[in-house]
């Protein structure tokens, strides 16, 4: 009871300060339920980047991880971008450093570099195209077929894109997300036997994605679909009384349940929690608003290069 009152008090203060200081709150689909509930906009990496460009408020409070706040700052340099905790990083983004990308490029000087949005601003600045899980196939299909592609950092998303586009000239970086890579074929098999009538919505960063694709594409079954987080939301919106196994970070279940209360959702594993995403709490959001911390700003010389691959992506999708 006391806890509930404390929470209500914090939320009240957040709304008051947000208005006074002309702040918009953007939150990723993996955020804690109470953070999603105070957000002005919830979405996937692509949706959040697009929203960051459109918002009218002078301050963006980004409830997500560091690379997402950086992307917002790249796209809206005139705005102040705040993140409630600077330690909210991303294991996938850390798996491809600027130095590693420079060395990789030296080995393939004529290749086109395609990197996932889960990368630092410096890595984006050295890339030709940026992609998110919802548009990677489309972006890769837009690149001339004879061009070698260096795709990073997520090897599972890369394997998925290679298979769908049927391109043989995609070189994959061996990076992964510690949350999604842990999901193996056995987890899917177990969930299938526990929920035989459910549809499987699988994020392409999952370690099971190659085997799941055999089901989804090669055998022309449609009980497993590979989707970005926002793609999952759209899929569930189509059928208000479905049964789904969700193979991605469990934070998304809050939004899915709100959208479709009559549907049944089962996480493929309760352990799929991103410790970085969960660093953002109501207390930290309030602190952020009170003290105007922590600002995420990309240096202009990096920003002007990093925006090019992002704009190329946005113009294709
Ligand atoms: P989405 O772009 O699908 O939201 O994915 C972002 C992410 O960090 C996945 O782990
Ligand atoms: Fe990064 Fe994985 Fe967390 Fe997404 S779930 S933010 S890819 S560590």
Tab-separated table of C-alpha atoms and ligand atoms in Angstrom:
chain	number	residue	atom	x	y	z
A	1	UNK	CA	0.000	0.000	0.000
A	2	UNK	CA	2.776	2.386	1.054
A	3	UNK	CA	4.746	1.300	-2.006
A	4	UNK	CA	1.754	2.071	-4.256
A	5	UNK	CA	1.345	5.536	-2.759
A	6	UNK	CA	5.044	6.246	-3.169
A	7	UNK	CA	4.803	5.223	-6.812
A	8	UNK	CA	1.735	7.412	-7.403
A	9	UNK	CA	3.529	10.335	-5.791
A	10	UNK	CA	6.568	9.886	-8.068
A	11	UNK	CA	4.367	9.627	-11.162
A	12	UNK	CA	2.559	12.862	-10.204
A	13	UNK	CA	5.871	14.672	-9.829
A	14	UNK	CA	7.093	13.271	-13.166
A	15	UNK	CA	4.021	14.556	-15.001
A	16	UNK	CA	4.299	17.993	-13.372
A	17	UNK	CA	8.001	18.415	-14.190
A	18	UNK	CA	7.571	17.000	-17.670
A	19	UNK	CA	5.030	19.712	-18.471
A	20	UNK	CA	6.973	22.517	-16.804
A	21	UNK	CA	10.205	21.616	-18.587
A	22	UNK	CA	8.738	20.829	-22.025
A	23	UNK	CA	9.845	17.189	-22.019
A	24	UNK	CA	8.633	14.239	-24.114
A	25	UNK	CA	9.210	10.721	-22.784
A	26	UNK	CA	10.112	8.046	-25.346
A	27	UNK	CA	10.304	4.434	-24.160
A	28	UNK	CA	11.405	1.195	-25.780
A	29	UNK	CA	9.115	-1.841	-25.776
A	30	UNK	CA	11.422	-3.588	-23.240
A	31	UNK	CA	11.056	-0.968	-20.532
A	32	UNK	CA	9.511	-1.783	-17.145
A	33	UNK	CA	5.661	-1.610	-17.149
A	34	UNK	CA	5.610	1.498	-14.942
A	35	UNK	CA	7.951	3.285	-17.362
A	36	UNK	CA	5.858	2.314	-20.389
A	37	UNK	CA	2.807	3.675	-18.546
A	38	UNK	CA	4.287	7.191	-18.205
A	39	UNK	CA	5.690	7.351	-21.760
A	40	UNK	CA	4.309	9.588	-24.507
A	41	UNK	CA	5.455	7.119	-27.142
A	42	UNK	CA	6.498	3.463	-26.934
A	43	UNK	CA	8.131	1.675	-29.831
A	44	UNK	CA	10.957	-0.298	-31.415
A	45	UNK	CA	14.312	1.162	-32.450
A	46	UNK	CA	12.991	2.341	-35.819
A	47	UNK	CA	9.781	3.859	-34.441
A	48	UNK	CA	11.655	5.654	-31.679
A	49	UNK	CA	14.173	7.149	-34.133
A	50	UNK	CA	11.341	8.361	-36.332
A	51	UNK	CA	9.498	9.814	-33.350
A	52	UNK	CA	12.642	11.558	-32.063
A	53	UNK	CA	12.694	13.535	-35.304
A	54	UNK	CA	9.057	14.591	-35.112
A	55	UNK	CA	8.601	15.636	-31.499
A	56	UNK	CA	7.913	19.280	-30.743
A	57	UNK	CA	9.198	19.372	-27.162
A	58	UNK	CA	12.653	20.815	-26.553
A	59	UNK	CA	13.812	17.917	-24.342
A	60	UNK	CA	13.656	14.176	-25.101
A	61	UNK	CA	13.848	11.925	-22.061
A	62	UNK	CA	14.891	8.582	-23.482
A	63	UNK	CA	13.864	5.498	-21.514
A	64	UNK	CA	15.907	2.880	-23.281
A	65	UNK	CA	19.599	2.162	-23.726
A	66	UNK	CA	22.484	4.465	-24.590
A	67	UNK	CA	22.710	3.834	-28.364
A	68	UNK	CA	19.012	4.699	-28.691
A	69	UNK	CA	19.496	8.047	-26.924
A	70	UNK	CA	22.521	8.687	-29.145
A	71	UNK	CA	20.427	7.979	-32.241
A	72	UNK	CA	17.840	10.492	-31.003
A	73	UNK	CA	20.595	13.061	-30.502
A	74	UNK	CA	22.002	12.383	-33.989
A	75	UNK	CA	18.569	12.930	-35.530
A	76	UNK	CA	17.547	15.904	-33.384
A	77	UNK	CA	20.746	17.786	-32.517
A	78	UNK	CA	18.828	20.911	-31.567
A	79	UNK	CA	17.075	19.037	-28.745
A	80	UNK	CA	18.442	18.140	-25.364
A	81	UNK	CA	18.436	14.327	-25.026
A	82	UNK	CA	18.492	12.854	-21.528
A	83	UNK	CA	18.879	9.260	-20.364
A	84	UNK	CA	18.045	8.442	-16.733
A	85	UNK	CA	21.073	6.142	-16.301
A	86	UNK	CA	24.276	6.416	-18.317
A	87	UNK	CA	25.168	2.818	-17.478
A	88	UNK	CA	22.225	1.530	-19.534
A	89	UNK	CA	24.332	0.075	-22.348
A	90	UNK	CA	23.898	-2.846	-24.744
A	91	UNK	CA	26.015	-6.010	-24.994
A	92	UNK	CA	25.290	-6.226	-28.713
A	93	UNK	CA	26.434	-2.679	-29.380
A	94	UNK	CA	29.611	-3.386	-27.371
A	95	UNK	CA	30.396	-6.407	-29.551
A	96	UNK	CA	31.580	-4.232	-32.465
A	97	UNK	CA	33.990	-1.434	-31.570
A	98	UNK	CA	35.231	1.351	-33.790
A	99	UNK	CA	38.694	-0.224	-33.916
A	100	UNK	CA	37.288	-3.642	-34.899
A	101	UNK	CA	35.201	-2.119	-37.666
A	102	UNK	CA	38.199	-0.182	-39.013
A	103	UNK	CA	40.248	-3.406	-39.158
A	104	UNK	CA	37.392	-5.336	-40.799
A	105	UNK	CA	36.933	-2.649	-43.434
A	106	UNK	CA	40.657	-2.758	-44.251
A	107	UNK	CA	40.244	-6.416	-45.210
A	108	UNK	CA	37.307	-5.638	-47.538
A	109	UNK	CA	37.943	-2.117	-48.871
A	110	UNK	CA	35.226	-2.323	-51.555
A	111	UNK	CA	32.509	-3.758	-49.358
A	112	UNK	CA	29.344	-1.941	-48.296
A	113	UNK	CA	29.085	-1.685	-44.503
A	114	UNK	CA	25.636	-2.358	-43.073
A	115	UNK	CA	25.299	-2.025	-39.317
A	116	UNK	CA	22.448	-2.590	-36.954
A	117	UNK	CA	21.077	0.415	-35.098
A	118	UNK	CA	22.436	-1.279	-31.929
A	119	UNK	CA	25.872	0.312	-32.419
A	120	UNK	CA	27.729	3.349	-31.105
A	121	UNK	CA	27.613	6.666	-32.980
A	122	UNK	CA	31.280	6.136	-33.992
A	123	UNK	CA	30.471	2.795	-35.607
A	124	UNK	CA	27.493	4.330	-37.408
A	125	UNK	CA	29.770	7.117	-38.658
A	126	UNK	CA	31.882	4.479	-40.387
A	127	UNK	CA	28.906	2.637	-41.906
A	128	UNK	CA	27.191	3.003	-45.278
A	129	UNK	CA	23.745	1.872	-44.139
A	130	UNK	CA	22.063	1.487	-40.803
A	131	UNK	CA	19.296	-1.096	-40.263
A	132	UNK	CA	16.870	-2.133	-37.552
A	133	UNK	CA	15.324	-5.567	-37.119
A	134	UNK	CA	12.180	-4.364	-38.890
A	135	UNK	CA	13.867	-3.170	-42.091
A	136	UNK	CA	17.179	-5.055	-42.477
A	137	UNK	CA	15.889	-7.230	-45.344
A	138	UNK	CA	14.541	-4.229	-47.249
A	139	UNK	CA	17.754	-2.247	-46.855
A	140	UNK	CA	19.991	-5.150	-47.918
A	141	UNK	CA	17.745	-5.804	-50.935
A	142	UNK	CA	18.320	-2.201	-52.023
A	143	UNK	CA	22.100	-2.736	-52.309
A	144	UNK	CA	23.378	-3.864	-55.753
A	145	UNK	CA	23.689	-7.656	-55.830
A	146	UNK	CA	27.344	-7.711	-56.855
A	147	UNK	CA	28.454	-5.737	-53.785
A	148	UNK	CA	29.989	-7.588	-50.850
A	149	UNK	CA	28.268	-6.593	-47.620
A	150	UNK	CA	29.881	-6.448	-44.192
A	151	UNK	CA	26.959	-6.969	-41.807
A	152	UNK	CA	27.303	-6.436	-38.085
A	153	UNK	CA	27.230	-6.721	-35.213
A	154	UNK	CA	24.413	-9.278	-34.786
A	155	UNK	CA	25.234	-12.603	-36.424
A	156	UNK	CA	21.771	-14.048	-35.913
A	157	UNK	CA	20.024	-11.108	-37.551
A	158	UNK	CA	22.709	-11.294	-40.261
A	159	UNK	CA	22.077	-15.025	-40.829
A	160	UNK	CA	18.360	-14.303	-41.080
A	161	UNK	CA	18.920	-11.504	-43.612
A	162	UNK	CA	21.293	-13.678	-45.682
A	163	UNK	CA	18.744	-16.448	-45.848
A	164	UNK	CA	15.766	-14.270	-46.724
A	165	UNK	CA	17.640	-12.217	-49.344
A	166	UNK	CA	19.431	-15.366	-50.653
A	167	UNK	CA	22.649	-13.333	-50.947
A	168	UNK	CA	25.877	-15.267	-50.748
A	169	UNK	CA	28.113	-12.207	-50.432
A	170	UNK	CA	27.179	-11.124	-46.906
A	171	UNK	CA	30.036	-11.375	-44.386
A	172	UNK	CA	28.823	-11.573	-40.804
A	173	UNK	CA	30.395	-10.111	-37.704
A	174	UNK	CA	30.244	-12.623	-34.820
A	175	UNK	CA	28.453	-10.353	-32.357
A	176	UNK	CA	25.367	-11.143	-30.302
A	177	UNK	CA	22.967	-9.892	-27.665
A	178	UNK	CA	23.408	-11.792	-24.387
A	179	UNK	CA	19.632	-11.944	-23.833
A	180	UNK	CA	18.520	-13.196	-27.255
A	181	UNK	CA	21.483	-15.426	-28.088
A	182	UNK	CA	20.616	-17.630	-25.083
A	183	UNK	CA	17.425	-18.816	-26.826
A	184	UNK	CA	18.097	-22.094	-28.553
A	185	UNK	CA	16.119	-24.508	-30.688
A	186	UNK	CA	15.421	-26.684	-27.590
A	187	UNK	CA	13.572	-23.755	-25.960
A	188	UNK	CA	11.321	-23.465	-28.992
A	189	UNK	CA	10.718	-27.220	-29.142
A	190	UNK	CA	9.780	-27.250	-25.435
A	191	UNK	CA	7.438	-24.274	-25.857
A	192	UNK	CA	5.840	-25.931	-28.893
A	193	UNK	CA	4.995	-29.022	-26.912
A	194	UNK	CA	3.646	-26.922	-23.983
A	195	UNK	CA	1.573	-24.641	-26.246
A	196	UNK	CA	0.716	-26.614	-29.393
A	197	UNK	CA	-1.871	-24.082	-30.637
A	198	UNK	CA	0.186	-20.961	-30.121
A	199	UNK	CA	1.833	-18.854	-32.796
A	200	UNK	CA	5.510	-18.139	-32.238
A	201	UNK	CA	6.678	-14.543	-32.554
A	202	UNK	CA	10.477	-14.616	-32.673
A	203	UNK	CA	12.939	-11.704	-32.647
A	204	UNK	CA	15.692	-12.122	-35.281
A	205	UNK	CA	18.415	-11.626	-32.641
A	206	UNK	CA	17.464	-14.979	-31.040
A	207	UNK	CA	20.055	-17.753	-31.100
A	208	UNK	CA	17.396	-20.104	-32.487
A	209	UNK	CA	16.635	-17.912	-35.475
A	210	UNK	CA	18.309	-20.065	-38.127
A	211	UNK	CA	16.495	-23.244	-37.081
A	212	UNK	CA	13.229	-21.353	-36.571
A	213	UNK	CA	13.482	-19.975	-40.084
A	214	UNK	CA	13.529	-23.472	-41.498
A	215	UNK	CA	10.063	-23.806	-40.016
A	216	UNK	CA	8.887	-20.344	-40.904
A	217	UNK	CA	10.061	-20.183	-44.494
A	218	UNK	CA	11.233	-23.503	-45.885
A	219	UNK	CA	8.258	-25.582	-44.825
A	220	UNK	CA	5.858	-22.704	-45.565
A	221	UNK	CA	4.286	-23.019	-42.116
A	222	UNK	CA	3.049	-19.833	-40.600
A	223	UNK	CA	3.075	-20.775	-36.936
A	224	UNK	CA	6.500	-19.131	-36.431
A	225	UNK	CA	7.087	-15.562	-37.538
A	226	UNK	CA	10.308	-13.613	-37.264
A	227	UNK	CA	9.566	-10.008	-36.286
A	228	UNK	CA	10.981	-6.869	-34.710
A	229	UNK	CA	9.380	-5.830	-31.438
A	230	UNK	CA	6.989	-3.435	-33.203
A	231	UNK	CA	6.261	-6.133	-35.788
A	232	UNK	CA	5.068	-8.329	-32.886
A	233	UNK	CA	2.740	-5.564	-31.697
A	234	UNK	CA	1.252	-5.206	-35.193
A	235	UNK	CA	0.825	-8.975	-35.555
A	236	UNK	CA	-1.093	-9.218	-32.267
A	237	UNK	CA	-3.283	-6.244	-33.219
A	238	UNK	CA	-4.549	-8.252	-36.202
A	239	UNK	CA	-6.089	-10.968	-34.058
A	240	UNK	CA	-7.616	-9.955	-30.752
A	241	UNK	CA	-8.013	-13.475	-29.335
A	242	UNK	CA	-4.853	-15.293	-30.173
A	243	UNK	CA	-2.387	-17.477	-28.332
A	244	UNK	CA	1.267	-16.560	-28.655
A	245	UNK	CA	4.699	-17.639	-27.505
A	246	UNK	CA	6.938	-14.586	-27.399
A	247	UNK	CA	10.653	-15.020	-28.043
A	248	UNK	CA	12.111	-11.667	-27.056
A	249	UNK	CA	12.760	-9.591	-23.939
A	250	UNK	CA	9.844	-10.041	-21.536
A	251	UNK	CA	9.189	-6.280	-21.149
A	252	UNK	CA	7.143	-6.384	-24.347
A	253	UNK	CA	4.498	-8.588	-22.699
A	254	UNK	CA	3.116	-5.584	-20.802
A	255	UNK	CA	2.276	-3.752	-24.016
A	256	UNK	CA	1.023	-6.893	-25.764
A	257	UNK	CA	-1.366	-7.664	-22.888
A	258	UNK	CA	-2.685	-4.094	-22.926
A	259	UNK	CA	-3.298	-4.212	-26.674
A	260	UNK	CA	-4.975	-7.580	-26.608
A	261	UNK	CA	-6.304	-8.455	-23.133
A	262	UNK	CA	-8.261	-11.452	-24.456
A	263	UNK	CA	-5.172	-13.100	-25.950
A	264	UNK	CA	-2.818	-15.480	-24.166
A	265	UNK	CA	0.898	-14.744	-24.095
A	266	UNK	CA	3.690	-17.029	-22.944
A	267	UNK	CA	7.313	-15.888	-22.817
A	268	UNK	CA	9.574	-18.507	-24.379
A	269	UNK	CA	11.728	-18.063	-21.290
A	270	UNK	CA	11.077	-15.995	-18.148
A	271	UNK	CA	14.810	-15.362	-18.070
A	272	UNK	CA	14.787	-13.155	-21.152
A	273	UNK	CA	15.348	-9.926	-19.220
A	274	UNK	CA	17.736	-7.226	-20.376
A	275	UNK	CA	19.510	-5.914	-17.292
A	276	UNK	CA	20.405	-2.730	-19.200
A	277	UNK	CA	16.812	-1.934	-20.147
A	278	UNK	CA	15.689	-2.608	-16.586
A	279	UNK	CA	18.146	-0.042	-15.154
A	280	UNK	CA	15.611	2.676	-15.926
A	281	UNK	CA	13.287	3.157	-12.943
A	282	UNK	CA	10.657	5.740	-11.968
A	283	UNK	CA	13.021	7.169	-9.326
A	284	UNK	CA	15.739	7.668	-11.959
A	285	UNK	CA	13.276	9.278	-14.382
A	286	UNK	CA	12.285	11.748	-11.669
A	287	UNK	CA	15.932	12.483	-10.887
A	288	UNK	CA	16.569	13.028	-14.576
A	289	UNK	CA	13.744	15.557	-14.821
A	290	UNK	CA	14.679	17.368	-11.621
A	291	UNK	CA	18.378	17.716	-12.379
A	292	UNK	CA	18.418	17.687	-16.213
A	293	UNK	CA	20.658	14.605	-16.280
A	294	UNK	CA	22.249	12.732	-18.023
A	295	UNK	CA	22.674	14.481	-21.309
A	296	UNK	CA	23.630	12.379	-24.337
A	297	UNK	CA	25.237	14.479	-27.032
A	298	UNK	CA	27.121	13.231	-30.075
A	299	UNK	CA	30.117	15.325	-31.175
A	300	UNK	CA	29.303	17.266	-34.363
A	301	UNK	CA	32.099	15.698	-36.451
A	302	UNK	CA	30.737	12.207	-35.608
A	303	UNK	CA	27.098	13.246	-35.868
A	304	UNK	CA	27.367	14.583	-39.393
A	305	UNK	CA	28.802	11.235	-40.563
A	306	UNK	CA	26.551	9.020	-38.427
A	307	UNK	CA	23.375	10.628	-39.747
A	308	UNK	CA	24.127	9.523	-43.331
A	309	UNK	CA	23.536	5.741	-42.864
A	310	UNK	CA	20.499	6.465	-40.681
A	311	UNK	CA	18.963	8.755	-43.307
A	312	UNK	CA	19.666	6.221	-46.044
A	313	UNK	CA	17.766	3.649	-43.980
A	314	UNK	CA	14.850	5.992	-43.290
A	315	UNK	CA	14.597	6.926	-46.993
A	316	UNK	CA	14.298	3.226	-47.963
A	317	UNK	CA	11.746	2.313	-45.254
B	1	LIG	P1	13.798	-3.702	-31.907
B	1	LIG	O1	14.334	-2.738	-32.912
B	1	LIG	O2	13.120	-4.868	-32.540
B	1	LIG	O3	12.948	-3.001	-30.916
B	1	LIG	O4	15.036	-4.322	-31.118
B	1	LIG	C1	15.872	-3.550	-30.320
B	1	LIG	C2	16.683	-4.365	-29.414
B	1	LIG	O5	17.487	-3.885	-28.659
B	1	LIG	C3	16.476	-5.788	-29.465
B	1	LIG	O6	17.142	-6.408	-28.460
B	2	LIG	FE1	21.045	-4.724	-26.287
B	2	LIG	FE2	20.139	-7.194	-26.076
B	2	LIG	FE3	19.417	-5.428	-24.275
B	2	LIG	FE4	18.470	-5.259	-26.795
B	2	LIG	S1	18.057	-6.878	-25.300
B	2	LIG	S2	19.257	-3.587	-25.563
B	2	LIG	S3	20.233	-5.980	-27.948
B	2	LIG	S4	21.503	-6.170	-24.631
